[in-house]
Amino acid sequence: MLSRRVLHHWKCEKCGYDLRGSFGRSARCPECGSPIPTTPPPVVSTVRYQRPLLIVGGILLGIPVLCNLAYVALLIYAFFAMVS
């Protein structure tokens, strides 16, 4: 499964406070009070990555389902082999 992640978050230049969600509320950093711009910076870049744990979990959940389907198919085959 692919997703997008922002590489750089906007932080206060003075104290390093993460300013996500602070735009338009105040022209000052909520942590230290230093002035900040009122508009957020443009997104610098994004990266695509895979979630290997989710993929492995899906495979591990799919194995028992496939085994059960094979077992049912074998039972059906054995039943029709005995009938004919």
PDB file of C-alpha atoms in Angstrom:
ATOM      1  CA  MET A   1       0.000   0.000   0.000  1.00  0.00           C
ATOM      2  CA  LEU A   2       1.441   3.355  -0.973  1.00  0.00           C
ATOM      3  CA  SER A   3       1.089   6.569   0.968  1.00  0.00           C
ATOM      4  CA  ARG A   4       2.487  10.072   0.982  1.00  0.00           C
ATOM      5  CA  ARG A   5       4.482  11.689   3.733  1.00  0.00           C
ATOM      6  CA  VAL A   6       5.664  15.290   4.044  1.00  0.00           C
ATOM      7  CA  LEU A   7       9.405  15.428   4.602  1.00  0.00           C
ATOM      8  CA  HIS A   8       9.683  18.907   6.083  1.00  0.00           C
ATOM      9  CA  HIS A   9       7.332  20.482   8.615  1.00  0.00           C
ATOM     10  CA  TRP A  10       7.375  24.159   9.338  1.00  0.00           C
ATOM     11  CA  LYS A  11       8.962  24.953  12.686  1.00  0.00           C
ATOM     12  CA  CYS A  12       9.548  28.119  14.650  1.00  0.00           C
ATOM     13  CA  GLU A  13      12.983  29.547  13.870  1.00  0.00           C
ATOM     14  CA  LYS A  14      13.598  30.505  17.493  1.00  0.00           C
ATOM     15  CA  CYS A  15      12.413  27.513  19.565  1.00  0.00           C
ATOM     16  CA  GLY A  16      11.770  24.753  16.991  1.00  0.00           C
ATOM     17  CA  TYR A  17       8.065  24.372  17.898  1.00  0.00           C
ATOM     18  CA  ASP A  18       6.074  22.500  15.223  1.00  0.00           C
ATOM     19  CA  LEU A  19       3.715  25.082  13.702  1.00  0.00           C
ATOM     20  CA  ARG A  20       1.318  22.709  11.895  1.00  0.00           C
ATOM     21  CA  GLY A  21      -2.235  23.942  12.459  1.00  0.00           C
ATOM     22  CA  SER A  22      -1.109  27.329  13.802  1.00  0.00           C
ATOM     23  CA  PHE A  23      -1.619  29.339  10.604  1.00  0.00           C
ATOM     24  CA  GLY A  24      -4.134  32.156  10.568  1.00  0.00           C
ATOM     25  CA  ARG A  25      -4.720  32.079  14.340  1.00  0.00           C
ATOM     26  CA  SER A  26      -1.932  34.347  15.441  1.00  0.00           C
ATOM     27  CA  ALA A  27       1.169  35.952  14.028  1.00  0.00           C
ATOM     28  CA  ARG A  28       3.206  34.633  16.980  1.00  0.00           C
ATOM     29  CA  CYS A  29       4.582  31.224  17.944  1.00  0.00           C
ATOM     30  CA  PRO A  30       2.345  29.677  20.634  1.00  0.00           C
ATOM     31  CA  GLU A  31       5.414  28.332  22.470  1.00  0.00           C
ATOM     32  CA  CYS A  32       7.851  31.262  22.642  1.00  0.00           C
ATOM     33  CA  GLY A  33       5.891  34.224  21.215  1.00  0.00           C
ATOM     34  CA  SER A  34       8.287  35.044  18.376  1.00  0.00           C
ATOM     35  CA  PRO A  35       6.694  36.429  15.176  1.00  0.00           C
ATOM     36  CA  ILE A  36       5.832  33.957  12.406  1.00  0.00           C
ATOM     37  CA  PRO A  37       4.391  34.426   8.911  1.00  0.00           C
ATOM     38  CA  THR A  38       0.596  34.109   8.633  1.00  0.00           C
ATOM     39  CA  THR A  39       0.665  31.806   5.594  1.00  0.00           C
ATOM     40  CA  PRO A  40       2.159  28.306   5.578  1.00  0.00           C
ATOM     41  CA  PRO A  41       5.159  27.563   3.380  1.00  0.00           C
ATOM     42  CA  PRO A  42       4.700  25.448   0.237  1.00  0.00           C
ATOM     43  CA  VAL A  43       5.213  21.698   0.538  1.00  0.00           C
ATOM     44  CA  VAL A  44       8.883  21.064  -0.125  1.00  0.00           C
ATOM     45  CA  SER A  45       8.673  17.437  -1.182  1.00  0.00           C
ATOM     46  CA  THR A  46       6.870  14.180  -0.597  1.00  0.00           C
ATOM     47  CA  VAL A  47       8.047  10.596  -0.578  1.00  0.00           C
ATOM     48  CA  ARG A  48       6.178   7.398  -1.383  1.00  0.00           C
ATOM     49  CA  TYR A  49       6.815   4.379   0.773  1.00  0.00           C
ATOM     50  CA  GLN A  50       5.399   0.928   1.367  1.00  0.00           C
ATOM     51  CA  ARG A  51       3.992  -0.371   4.609  1.00  0.00           C
ATOM     52  CA  PRO A  52       5.629  -3.783   4.867  1.00  0.00           C
ATOM     53  CA  LEU A  53       3.846  -4.755   8.097  1.00  0.00           C
ATOM     54  CA  LEU A  54       0.466  -4.262   6.439  1.00  0.00           C
ATOM     55  CA  ILE A  55       1.527  -6.340   3.439  1.00  0.00           C
ATOM     56  CA  VAL A  56       2.880  -9.162   5.612  1.00  0.00           C
ATOM     57  CA  GLY A  57      -0.268  -9.089   7.765  1.00  0.00           C
ATOM     58  CA  GLY A  58      -2.460  -9.410   4.675  1.00  0.00           C
ATOM     59  CA  ILE A  59      -0.450 -12.373   3.459  1.00  0.00           C
ATOM     60  CA  LEU A  60      -0.580 -14.068   6.863  1.00  0.00           C
ATOM     61  CA  LEU A  61      -4.341 -13.594   7.029  1.00  0.00           C
ATOM     62  CA  GLY A  62      -4.766 -14.860   3.486  1.00  0.00           C
ATOM     63  CA  ILE A  63      -2.900 -18.147   4.030  1.00  0.00           C
ATOM     64  CA  PRO A  64      -5.548 -19.739   6.328  1.00  0.00           C
ATOM     65  CA  VAL A  65      -8.324 -18.666   3.951  1.00  0.00           C
ATOM     66  CA  LEU A  66      -6.571 -20.332   1.020  1.00  0.00           C
ATOM     67  CA  CYS A  67      -5.954 -23.483   3.091  1.00  0.00           C
ATOM     68  CA  ASN A  68      -9.645 -23.674   3.993  1.00  0.00           C
ATOM     69  CA  LEU A  69     -10.659 -23.240   0.362  1.00  0.00           C
ATOM     70  CA  ALA A  70      -8.275 -26.022  -0.665  1.00  0.00           C
ATOM     71  CA  TYR A  71      -9.694 -28.283   2.068  1.00  0.00           C
ATOM     72  CA  VAL A  72     -13.271 -27.670   0.927  1.00  0.00           C
ATOM     73  CA  ALA A  73     -12.274 -28.331  -2.684  1.00  0.00           C
ATOM     74  CA  LEU A  74     -10.627 -31.588  -1.591  1.00  0.00           C
ATOM     75  CA  LEU A  75     -13.777 -32.643   0.283  1.00  0.00           C
ATOM     76  CA  ILE A  76     -15.933 -31.900  -2.764  1.00  0.00           C
ATOM     77  CA  TYR A  77     -13.552 -33.838  -5.001  1.00  0.00           C
ATOM     78  CA  ALA A  78     -13.535 -36.810  -2.582  1.00  0.00           C
ATOM     79  CA  PHE A  79     -17.346 -36.791  -2.382  1.00  0.00           C
ATOM     80  CA  PHE A  80     -17.774 -36.875  -6.149  1.00  0.00           C
ATOM     81  CA  ALA A  81     -15.040 -39.513  -6.497  1.00  0.00           C
ATOM     82  CA  MET A  82     -16.950 -41.802  -4.094  1.00  0.00           C
ATOM     83  CA  VAL A  83     -20.302 -41.186  -5.817  1.00  0.00           C
ATOM     84  CA  SER A  84     -19.100 -42.069  -9.304  1.00  0.00           C
TER      85      SER A  84
END
